[in-house]
Amino acid sequence: MPYKDKPIEKLYYSIGEVAEILGESTSLIRFWETEFDDIKPSKNSRGNRVYKKEDLELLKTIHYLVKQKGYTLSGAQDKLKGNTEEVSKNKEIYHKLKDIKKLLLELKHRLD
């Protein structure tokens, strides 16, 4: 059986990395920290925010609800208090479809 490299997952992400992953500004990430109690990044010895994978996933879910689904911040907070499993599933489906769309557009570009 051939050896397959596993994707390397980081333990901690800087606020700049989180902002880049989400395609948003660092100030928006800091603002969401004040609005959502569950976002509690640790701070390193220099005082910089460091986000765990769980924090990143929560921020991705908030981003999905607010930016893709059009929820207000209070609406997103209510949705997260409710059925988070459903929200996570829908977010996952959305991102998979987005990846498929990107792949299809790349294939179309190659054919042109």
Tab-separated table of N, CA, C and O in Angstrom:
chain	number	residue	atom	x	y	z
A	1	MET	N	0.844	-1.166	0.000
A	1	MET	CA	0.000	0.000	0.000
A	1	MET	C	0.900	1.243	0.000
A	1	MET	O	1.770	1.372	0.845
A	2	PRO	N	0.674	2.175	-0.935
A	2	PRO	CA	1.540	3.351	-1.027
A	2	PRO	C	1.339	4.278	0.166
A	2	PRO	O	0.264	4.381	0.736
A	3	TYR	N	2.413	4.953	0.505
A	3	TYR	CA	2.396	5.909	1.605
A	3	TYR	C	1.739	7.204	1.151
A	3	TYR	O	2.036	7.717	0.081
A	4	LYS	N	0.811	7.706	1.971
A	4	LYS	CA	0.171	8.984	1.650
A	4	LYS	C	0.493	9.967	2.767
A	4	LYS	O	0.351	9.654	3.943
A	5	ASP	N	0.941	11.138	2.359
A	5	ASP	CA	1.197	12.188	3.342
A	5	ASP	C	-0.124	12.698	3.889
A	5	ASP	O	-1.059	12.970	3.133
A	6	LYS	N	-0.195	12.828	5.200
A	6	LYS	CA	-1.357	13.441	5.811
A	6	LYS	C	-1.156	14.941	5.786
A	6	LYS	O	-0.036	15.427	5.959
A	7	PRO	N	-2.237	15.681	5.568
A	7	PRO	CA	-2.068	17.136	5.625
A	7	PRO	C	-1.663	17.542	7.040
A	7	PRO	O	-2.165	17.013	8.026
A	8	ILE	N	-0.740	18.454	7.112
A	8	ILE	CA	-0.246	18.912	8.398
A	8	ILE	C	-1.245	19.916	8.965
A	8	ILE	O	-1.597	20.895	8.307
A	9	GLU	N	-1.703	19.649	10.170
A	9	GLU	CA	-2.609	20.573	10.828
A	9	GLU	C	-1.862	21.273	11.945
A	9	GLU	O	-1.152	20.650	12.720
A	10	LYS	N	-2.042	22.551	12.011
A	10	LYS	CA	-1.375	23.337	13.037
A	10	LYS	C	-2.144	23.228	14.344
A	10	LYS	O	-3.355	23.027	14.348
A	11	LEU	N	-1.439	23.383	15.439
A	11	LEU	CA	-2.089	23.413	16.742
A	11	LEU	C	-2.662	24.796	17.037
A	11	LEU	O	-3.721	24.926	17.648
A	12	TYR	N	-1.946	25.826	16.598
A	12	TYR	CA	-2.364	27.197	16.859
A	12	TYR	C	-2.238	28.038	15.593
A	12	TYR	O	-1.352	27.824	14.772
A	13	TYR	N	-3.137	28.998	15.475
A	13	TYR	CA	-3.143	29.917	14.339
A	13	TYR	C	-3.070	31.348	14.877
A	13	TYR	O	-3.710	31.674	15.873
A	14	SER	N	-2.329	32.184	14.183
A	14	SER	CA	-2.280	33.599	14.564
A	14	SER	C	-3.543	34.280	14.050
A	14	SER	O	-4.251	33.747	13.180
A	15	ILE	N	-3.817	35.472	14.542
A	15	ILE	CA	-5.008	36.194	14.083
A	15	ILE	C	-4.890	36.533	12.596
A	15	ILE	O	-5.875	36.525	11.866
A	16	GLY	N	-3.664	36.792	12.130
A	16	GLY	CA	-3.451	37.059	10.705
A	16	GLY	C	-3.774	35.847	9.845
A	16	GLY	O	-4.373	35.973	8.777
A	17	GLU	N	-3.385	34.667	10.318
A	17	GLU	CA	-3.688	33.441	9.580
A	17	GLU	C	-5.189	33.174	9.555
A	17	GLU	O	-5.744	32.793	8.522
A	18	VAL	N	-5.850	33.400	10.687
A	18	VAL	CA	-7.302	33.208	10.750
A	18	VAL	C	-7.992	34.176	9.798
A	18	VAL	O	-8.882	33.793	9.037
A	19	ALA	N	-7.568	35.432	9.819
A	19	ALA	CA	-8.159	36.439	8.932
A	19	ALA	C	-7.964	36.062	7.467
A	19	ALA	O	-8.877	36.202	6.648
A	20	GLU	N	-6.788	35.560	7.146
A	20	GLU	CA	-6.508	35.155	5.760
A	20	GLU	C	-7.376	33.965	5.350
A	20	GLU	O	-7.920	33.939	4.248
A	21	ILE	N	-7.516	32.994	6.234
A	21	ILE	CA	-8.342	31.820	5.939
A	21	ILE	C	-9.784	32.231	5.673
A	21	ILE	O	-10.429	31.737	4.744
A	22	LEU	N	-10.285	33.176	6.475
A	22	LEU	CA	-11.674	33.620	6.332
A	22	LEU	C	-11.848	34.690	5.253
A	22	LEU	O	-12.970	34.966	4.840
A	23	GLY	N	-10.746	35.298	4.841
A	23	GLY	CA	-10.843	36.378	3.857
A	23	GLY	C	-11.417	37.649	4.462
A	23	GLY	O	-12.114	38.408	3.796
A	24	GLU	N	-11.132	37.865	5.738
A	24	GLU	CA	-11.637	39.032	6.457
A	24	GLU	C	-10.474	39.762	7.122
A	24	GLU	O	-9.352	39.287	7.116
A	25	SER	N	-10.784	40.889	7.726
A	25	SER	CA	-9.746	41.668	8.409
A	25	SER	C	-9.561	41.178	9.841
A	25	SER	O	-10.462	40.581	10.429
A	26	THR	N	-8.390	41.466	10.384
A	26	THR	CA	-8.127	41.082	11.772
A	26	THR	C	-9.032	41.854	12.732
A	26	THR	O	-9.421	41.329	13.769
A	27	SER	N	-9.394	43.065	12.368
A	27	SER	CA	-10.275	43.852	13.246
A	27	SER	C	-11.657	43.212	13.341
A	27	SER	O	-12.289	43.254	14.402
A	28	LEU	N	-12.130	42.600	12.267
A	28	LEU	CA	-13.421	41.916	12.313
A	28	LEU	C	-13.337	40.692	13.222
A	28	LEU	O	-14.260	40.433	14.010
A	29	ILE	N	-12.238	39.978	13.167
A	29	ILE	CA	-12.049	38.813	14.038
A	29	ILE	C	-12.073	39.269	15.498
A	29	ILE	O	-12.751	38.654	16.339
A	30	ARG	N	-11.369	40.347	15.812
A	30	ARG	CA	-11.360	40.867	17.182
A	30	ARG	C	-12.755	41.327	17.603
A	30	ARG	O	-13.172	41.126	18.743
A	31	PHE	N	-13.494	41.940	16.685
A	31	PHE	CA	-14.861	42.373	16.982
A	31	PHE	C	-15.742	41.170	17.290
A	31	PHE	O	-16.522	41.204	18.256
A	32	TRP	N	-15.635	40.123	16.489
A	32	TRP	CA	-16.448	38.926	16.736
A	32	TRP	C	-16.120	38.324	18.103
A	32	TRP	O	-16.991	37.754	18.750
A	33	GLU	N	-14.885	38.447	18.549
A	33	GLU	CA	-14.510	37.965	19.888
A	33	GLU	C	-15.344	38.656	20.961
A	33	GLU	O	-15.704	38.039	21.961
A	34	THR	N	-15.622	39.951	20.771
A	34	THR	CA	-16.411	40.680	21.756
A	34	THR	C	-17.885	40.313	21.687
A	34	THR	O	-18.600	40.421	22.683
A	35	GLU	N	-18.346	39.870	20.535
A	35	GLU	CA	-19.758	39.570	20.340
A	35	GLU	C	-20.127	38.116	20.653
A	35	GLU	O	-21.278	37.826	20.967
A	36	PHE	N	-19.188	37.210	20.531
A	36	PHE	CA	-19.438	35.785	20.739
A	36	PHE	C	-18.581	35.296	21.902
A	36	PHE	O	-17.354	35.258	21.815
A	37	ASP	N	-19.243	34.930	22.988
A	37	ASP	CA	-18.536	34.527	24.210
A	37	ASP	C	-17.706	33.267	24.045
A	37	ASP	O	-16.758	33.050	24.796
A	38	ASP	N	-18.071	32.410	23.094
A	38	ASP	CA	-17.367	31.136	22.918
A	38	ASP	C	-16.004	31.290	22.244
A	38	ASP	O	-15.215	30.352	22.238
A	39	ILE	N	-15.739	32.444	21.661
A	39	ILE	CA	-14.438	32.679	21.030
A	39	ILE	C	-13.501	33.216	22.097
A	39	ILE	O	-13.617	34.371	22.519
A	40	LYS	N	-12.598	32.365	22.544
A	40	LYS	CA	-11.662	32.751	23.602
A	40	LYS	C	-10.251	32.313	23.225
A	40	LYS	O	-9.780	31.280	23.684
A	41	PRO	N	-9.596	33.072	22.360
A	41	PRO	CA	-8.231	32.678	22.009
A	41	PRO	C	-7.286	32.835	23.194
A	41	PRO	O	-7.493	33.688	24.056
A	42	SER	N	-6.290	31.995	23.211
A	42	SER	CA	-5.240	32.128	24.224
A	42	SER	C	-4.290	33.227	23.763
A	42	SER	O	-4.386	33.715	22.639
A	43	LYS	N	-3.389	33.592	24.641
A	43	LYS	CA	-2.356	34.557	24.254
A	43	LYS	C	-1.005	33.935	24.534
A	43	LYS	O	-0.819	33.244	25.527
A	44	ASN	N	-0.081	34.172	23.613
A	44	ASN	CA	1.267	33.635	23.797
A	44	ASN	C	2.065	34.549	24.728
A	44	ASN	O	1.533	35.532	25.248
A	45	SER	N	3.327	34.250	24.903
A	45	SER	CA	4.159	35.013	25.841
A	45	SER	C	4.310	36.485	25.424
A	45	SER	O	4.570	37.336	26.256
A	46	ARG	N	4.121	36.761	24.160
A	46	ARG	CA	4.206	38.147	23.675
A	46	ARG	C	2.865	38.874	23.757
A	46	ARG	O	2.777	40.044	23.414
A	47	GLY	N	1.821	38.144	24.131
A	47	GLY	CA	0.501	38.750	24.228
A	47	GLY	C	-0.300	38.672	22.946
A	47	GLY	O	-1.374	39.262	22.847
A	48	ASN	N	0.212	37.961	21.943
A	48	ASN	CA	-0.507	37.808	20.682
A	48	ASN	C	-1.564	36.719	20.807
A	48	ASN	O	-1.346	35.701	21.462
A	49	ARG	N	-2.688	36.922	20.147
A	49	ARG	CA	-3.750	35.926	20.160
A	49	ARG	C	-3.305	34.682	19.401
A	49	ARG	O	-2.731	34.796	18.316
A	50	VAL	N	-3.642	33.525	19.951
A	50	VAL	CA	-3.419	32.259	19.257
A	50	VAL	C	-4.713	31.460	19.325
A	50	VAL	O	-5.312	31.311	20.390
A	51	TYR	N	-5.153	31.011	18.175
A	51	TYR	CA	-6.423	30.318	18.045
A	51	TYR	C	-6.198	28.826	17.857
A	51	TYR	O	-5.371	28.422	17.051
A	52	LYS	N	-6.974	28.027	18.570
A	52	LYS	CA	-6.943	26.579	18.392
A	52	LYS	C	-7.836	26.219	17.214
A	52	LYS	O	-8.609	27.050	16.716
A	53	LYS	N	-7.754	24.973	16.792
A	53	LYS	CA	-8.573	24.501	15.671
A	53	LYS	C	-10.061	24.695	15.974
A	53	LYS	O	-10.831	25.071	15.097
A	54	GLU	N	-10.458	24.458	17.226
A	54	GLU	CA	-11.864	24.618	17.614
A	54	GLU	C	-12.310	26.078	17.452
A	54	GLU	O	-13.435	26.341	17.016
A	55	ASP	N	-11.422	27.009	17.820
A	55	ASP	CA	-11.729	28.429	17.644
A	55	ASP	C	-11.891	28.760	16.170
A	55	ASP	O	-12.817	29.485	15.782
A	56	LEU	N	-11.004	28.226	15.357
A	56	LEU	CA	-11.063	28.464	13.916
A	56	LEU	C	-12.359	27.916	13.330
A	56	LEU	O	-13.010	28.579	12.524
A	57	GLU	N	-12.754	26.719	13.742
A	57	GLU	CA	-13.998	26.125	13.234
A	57	GLU	C	-15.201	26.966	13.641
A	57	GLU	O	-16.123	27.170	12.846
A	58	LEU	N	-15.210	27.468	14.870
A	58	LEU	CA	-16.303	28.326	15.319
A	58	LEU	C	-16.336	29.617	14.503
A	58	LEU	O	-17.402	30.066	14.084
A	59	LEU	N	-15.180	30.197	14.251
A	59	LEU	CA	-15.116	31.411	13.438
A	59	LEU	C	-15.570	31.145	12.007
A	59	LEU	O	-16.238	31.991	11.399
A	60	LYS	N	-15.243	29.979	11.474
A	60	LYS	CA	-15.724	29.621	10.134
A	60	LYS	C	-17.245	29.514	10.117
A	60	LYS	O	-17.895	29.937	9.159
A	61	THR	N	-17.809	28.953	11.180
A	61	THR	CA	-19.260	28.825	11.272
A	61	THR	C	-19.917	30.195	11.377
A	61	THR	O	-20.915	30.467	10.705
A	62	ILE	N	-19.349	31.071	12.199
A	62	ILE	CA	-19.874	32.432	12.315
A	62	ILE	C	-19.779	33.146	10.973
A	62	ILE	O	-20.731	33.797	10.534
A	63	HIS	N	-18.650	32.995	10.298
A	63	HIS	CA	-18.462	33.609	8.986
A	63	HIS	C	-19.523	33.102	8.006
A	63	HIS	O	-20.121	33.884	7.267
A	64	TYR	N	-19.763	31.804	8.025
A	64	TYR	CA	-20.779	31.208	7.144
A	64	TYR	C	-22.159	31.808	7.439
A	64	TYR	O	-22.864	32.219	6.513
A	65	LEU	N	-22.525	31.866	8.707
A	65	LEU	CA	-23.851	32.371	9.065
A	65	LEU	C	-24.018	33.844	8.720
A	65	LEU	O	-25.044	34.248	8.155
A	66	VAL	N	-23.005	34.649	9.031
A	66	VAL	CA	-23.119	36.096	8.842
A	66	VAL	C	-22.897	36.496	7.394
A	66	VAL	O	-23.684	37.264	6.818
A	67	LYS	N	-21.839	35.996	6.782
A	67	LYS	CA	-21.467	36.456	5.435
A	67	LYS	C	-22.163	35.698	4.311
A	67	LYS	O	-22.441	36.278	3.262
A	68	GLN	N	-22.430	34.407	4.504
A	68	GLN	CA	-23.039	33.623	3.427
A	68	GLN	C	-24.560	33.537	3.560
A	68	GLN	O	-25.276	33.642	2.580
A	69	LYS	N	-25.027	33.323	4.786
A	69	LYS	CA	-26.463	33.155	5.010
A	69	LYS	C	-27.171	34.462	5.336
A	69	LYS	O	-28.387	34.527	5.339
A	70	GLY	N	-26.423	35.521	5.643
A	70	GLY	CA	-27.010	36.834	5.881
A	70	GLY	C	-27.619	37.038	7.260
A	70	GLY	O	-28.442	37.929	7.451
A	71	TYR	N	-27.210	36.234	8.229
A	71	TYR	CA	-27.705	36.409	9.588
A	71	TYR	C	-27.125	37.675	10.207
A	71	TYR	O	-26.005	38.067	9.897
A	72	THR	N	-27.893	38.283	11.103
A	72	THR	CA	-27.332	39.347	11.937
A	72	THR	C	-26.474	38.678	13.000
A	72	THR	O	-26.543	37.456	13.171
A	73	LEU	N	-25.705	39.460	13.730
A	73	LEU	CA	-24.875	38.867	14.784
A	73	LEU	C	-25.745	38.220	15.855
A	73	LEU	O	-25.443	37.126	16.328
A	74	SER	N	-26.837	38.874	16.231
A	74	SER	CA	-27.718	38.271	17.242
A	74	SER	C	-28.408	37.033	16.688
A	74	SER	O	-28.610	36.049	17.412
A	75	GLY	N	-28.742	37.040	15.407
A	75	GLY	CA	-29.330	35.859	14.776
A	75	GLY	C	-28.347	34.704	14.736
A	75	GLY	O	-28.709	33.545	14.980
A	76	ALA	N	-27.086	35.014	14.451
A	76	ALA	CA	-26.049	33.983	14.437
A	76	ALA	C	-25.831	33.429	15.843
A	76	ALA	O	-25.659	32.223	16.022
A	77	GLN	N	-25.868	34.315	16.847
A	77	GLN	CA	-25.727	33.857	18.228
A	77	GLN	C	-26.856	32.907	18.601
A	77	GLN	O	-26.619	31.858	19.208
A	78	ASP	N	-28.078	33.252	18.227
A	78	ASP	CA	-29.232	32.385	18.514
A	78	ASP	C	-29.108	31.050	17.800
A	78	ASP	O	-29.417	30.003	18.364
A	79	LYS	N	-28.674	31.090	16.556
A	79	LYS	CA	-28.528	29.863	15.769
A	79	LYS	C	-27.470	28.954	16.388
A	79	LYS	O	-27.644	27.736	16.439
A	80	LEU	N	-26.383	29.537	16.871
A	80	LEU	CA	-25.322	28.749	17.496
A	80	LEU	C	-25.776	28.154	18.829
A	80	LEU	O	-25.290	27.094	19.224
A	81	LYS	N	-26.703	28.814	19.516
A	81	LYS	CA	-27.235	28.273	20.764
A	81	LYS	C	-28.165	27.096	20.492
A	81	LYS	O	-28.342	26.237	21.342
A	82	GLY	N	-28.753	27.081	19.298
A	82	GLY	CA	-29.687	26.020	18.939
A	82	GLY	C	-28.968	24.783	18.441
A	82	GLY	O	-28.084	24.236	19.101
A	83	ASN	N	-29.304	24.355	17.248
A	83	ASN	CA	-28.779	23.110	16.685
A	83	ASN	C	-27.474	23.381	15.934
A	83	ASN	O	-27.480	23.618	14.733
A	84	THR	N	-26.365	23.321	16.642
A	84	THR	CA	-25.071	23.601	16.014
A	84	THR	C	-24.658	22.490	15.065
A	84	THR	O	-23.903	22.728	14.129
A	85	GLU	N	-25.157	21.289	15.282
A	85	GLU	CA	-24.822	20.180	14.389
A	85	GLU	C	-25.366	20.440	12.989
A	85	GLU	O	-24.692	20.217	11.992
A	86	GLU	N	-26.591	20.955	12.917
A	86	GLU	CA	-27.193	21.273	11.624
A	86	GLU	C	-26.416	22.392	10.929
A	86	GLU	O	-26.159	22.325	9.732
A	87	VAL	N	-26.031	23.396	11.680
A	87	VAL	CA	-25.270	24.515	11.122
A	87	VAL	C	-23.935	24.017	10.580
A	87	VAL	O	-23.533	24.376	9.471
A	88	SER	N	-23.253	23.168	11.343
A	88	SER	CA	-21.957	22.635	10.910
A	88	SER	C	-22.103	21.803	9.646
A	88	SER	O	-21.270	21.881	8.739
A	89	LYS	N	-23.151	21.015	9.582
A	89	LYS	CA	-23.388	20.182	8.401
A	89	LYS	C	-23.636	21.049	7.167
A	89	LYS	O	-23.063	20.817	6.103
A	90	ASN	N	-24.473	22.075	7.329
A	90	ASN	CA	-24.758	22.974	6.206
A	90	ASN	C	-23.518	23.739	5.773
A	90	ASN	O	-23.289	23.948	4.584
A	91	LYS	N	-22.704	24.156	6.752
A	91	LYS	CA	-21.456	24.867	6.438
A	91	LYS	C	-20.521	23.963	5.647
A	91	LYS	O	-19.917	24.375	4.661
A	92	GLU	N	-20.436	22.711	6.077
A	92	GLU	CA	-19.575	21.743	5.401
A	92	GLU	C	-20.041	21.524	3.957
A	92	GLU	O	-19.227	21.510	3.021
A	93	ILE	N	-21.338	21.374	3.767
A	93	ILE	CA	-21.896	21.189	2.421
A	93	ILE	C	-21.603	22.411	1.564
A	93	ILE	O	-21.180	22.285	0.402
A	94	TYR	N	-21.791	23.595	2.127
A	94	TYR	CA	-21.524	24.826	1.394
A	94	TYR	C	-20.084	24.886	0.909
A	94	TYR	O	-19.812	25.189	-0.251
A	95	HIS	N	-19.133	24.574	1.793
A	95	HIS	CA	-17.714	24.648	1.426
A	95	HIS	C	-17.337	23.564	0.411
A	95	HIS	O	-16.523	23.813	-0.484
A	96	LYS	N	-17.934	22.390	0.508
A	96	LYS	CA	-17.670	21.350	-0.490
A	96	LYS	C	-18.188	21.768	-1.856
A	96	LYS	O	-17.506	21.577	-2.869
A	97	LEU	N	-19.378	22.348	-1.887
A	97	LEU	CA	-19.929	22.820	-3.157
A	97	LEU	C	-19.087	23.959	-3.740
A	97	LEU	O	-18.880	24.037	-4.949
A	98	LYS	N	-18.583	24.818	-2.874
A	98	LYS	CA	-17.716	25.912	-3.323
A	98	LYS	C	-16.431	25.356	-3.939
A	98	LYS	O	-15.960	25.851	-4.972
A	99	ASP	N	-15.858	24.306	-3.318
A	99	ASP	CA	-14.655	23.667	-3.857
A	99	ASP	C	-14.935	23.012	-5.201
A	99	ASP	O	-14.111	23.081	-6.125
A	100	ILE	N	-16.097	22.376	-5.327
A	100	ILE	CA	-16.481	21.742	-6.600
A	100	ILE	C	-16.638	22.803	-7.685
A	100	ILE	O	-16.181	22.618	-8.816
A	101	LYS	N	-17.263	23.915	-7.329
A	101	LYS	CA	-17.430	25.011	-8.287
A	101	LYS	C	-16.074	25.520	-8.768
A	101	LYS	O	-15.866	25.742	-9.964
A	102	LYS	N	-15.140	25.685	-7.820
A	102	LYS	CA	-13.796	26.153	-8.170
A	102	LYS	C	-13.130	25.169	-9.122
A	102	LYS	O	-12.521	25.574	-10.121
A	103	LEU	N	-13.244	23.877	-8.840
A	103	LEU	CA	-12.665	22.849	-9.688
A	103	LEU	C	-13.280	22.878	-11.086
A	103	LEU	O	-12.569	22.818	-12.093
A	104	LEU	N	-14.594	22.994	-11.160
A	104	LEU	CA	-15.267	23.035	-12.458
A	104	LEU	C	-14.866	24.271	-13.262
A	104	LEU	O	-14.682	24.188	-14.485
A	105	LEU	N	-14.706	25.397	-12.587
A	105	LEU	CA	-14.273	26.612	-13.284
A	105	LEU	C	-12.846	26.475	-13.809
A	105	LEU	O	-12.539	26.948	-14.907
A	106	GLU	N	-11.984	25.816	-13.025
A	106	GLU	CA	-10.616	25.566	-13.494
A	106	GLU	C	-10.615	24.643	-14.710
A	106	GLU	O	-9.872	24.875	-15.669
A	107	LEU	N	-11.444	23.617	-14.685
A	107	LEU	CA	-11.552	22.704	-15.834
A	107	LEU	C	-12.073	23.435	-17.060
A	107	LEU	O	-11.587	23.242	-18.167
A	108	LYS	N	-13.066	24.288	-16.860
A	108	LYS	CA	-13.629	25.067	-17.966
A	108	LYS	C	-12.565	25.980	-18.558
A	108	LYS	O	-12.447	26.107	-19.777
A	109	HIS	N	-11.784	26.597	-17.678
A	109	HIS	CA	-10.718	27.509	-18.132
A	109	HIS	C	-9.680	26.740	-18.974
A	109	HIS	O	-9.197	27.268	-19.975
A	110	ARG	N	-9.366	25.533	-18.582
A	110	ARG	CA	-8.404	24.723	-19.340
A	110	ARG	C	-8.945	24.339	-20.715
A	110	ARG	O	-8.171	24.181	-21.670
A	111	LEU	N	-10.252	24.156	-20.822
A	111	LEU	CA	-10.849	23.758	-22.084
A	111	LEU	C	-10.981	24.916	-23.048
A	111	LEU	O	-11.071	24.724	-24.266
A	112	ASP	N	-11.028	26.130	-22.545
A	112	ASP	CA	-11.183	27.309	-23.407
A	112	ASP	C	-9.945	27.627	-24.174
A	112	ASP	O	-8.895	27.339	-24.107
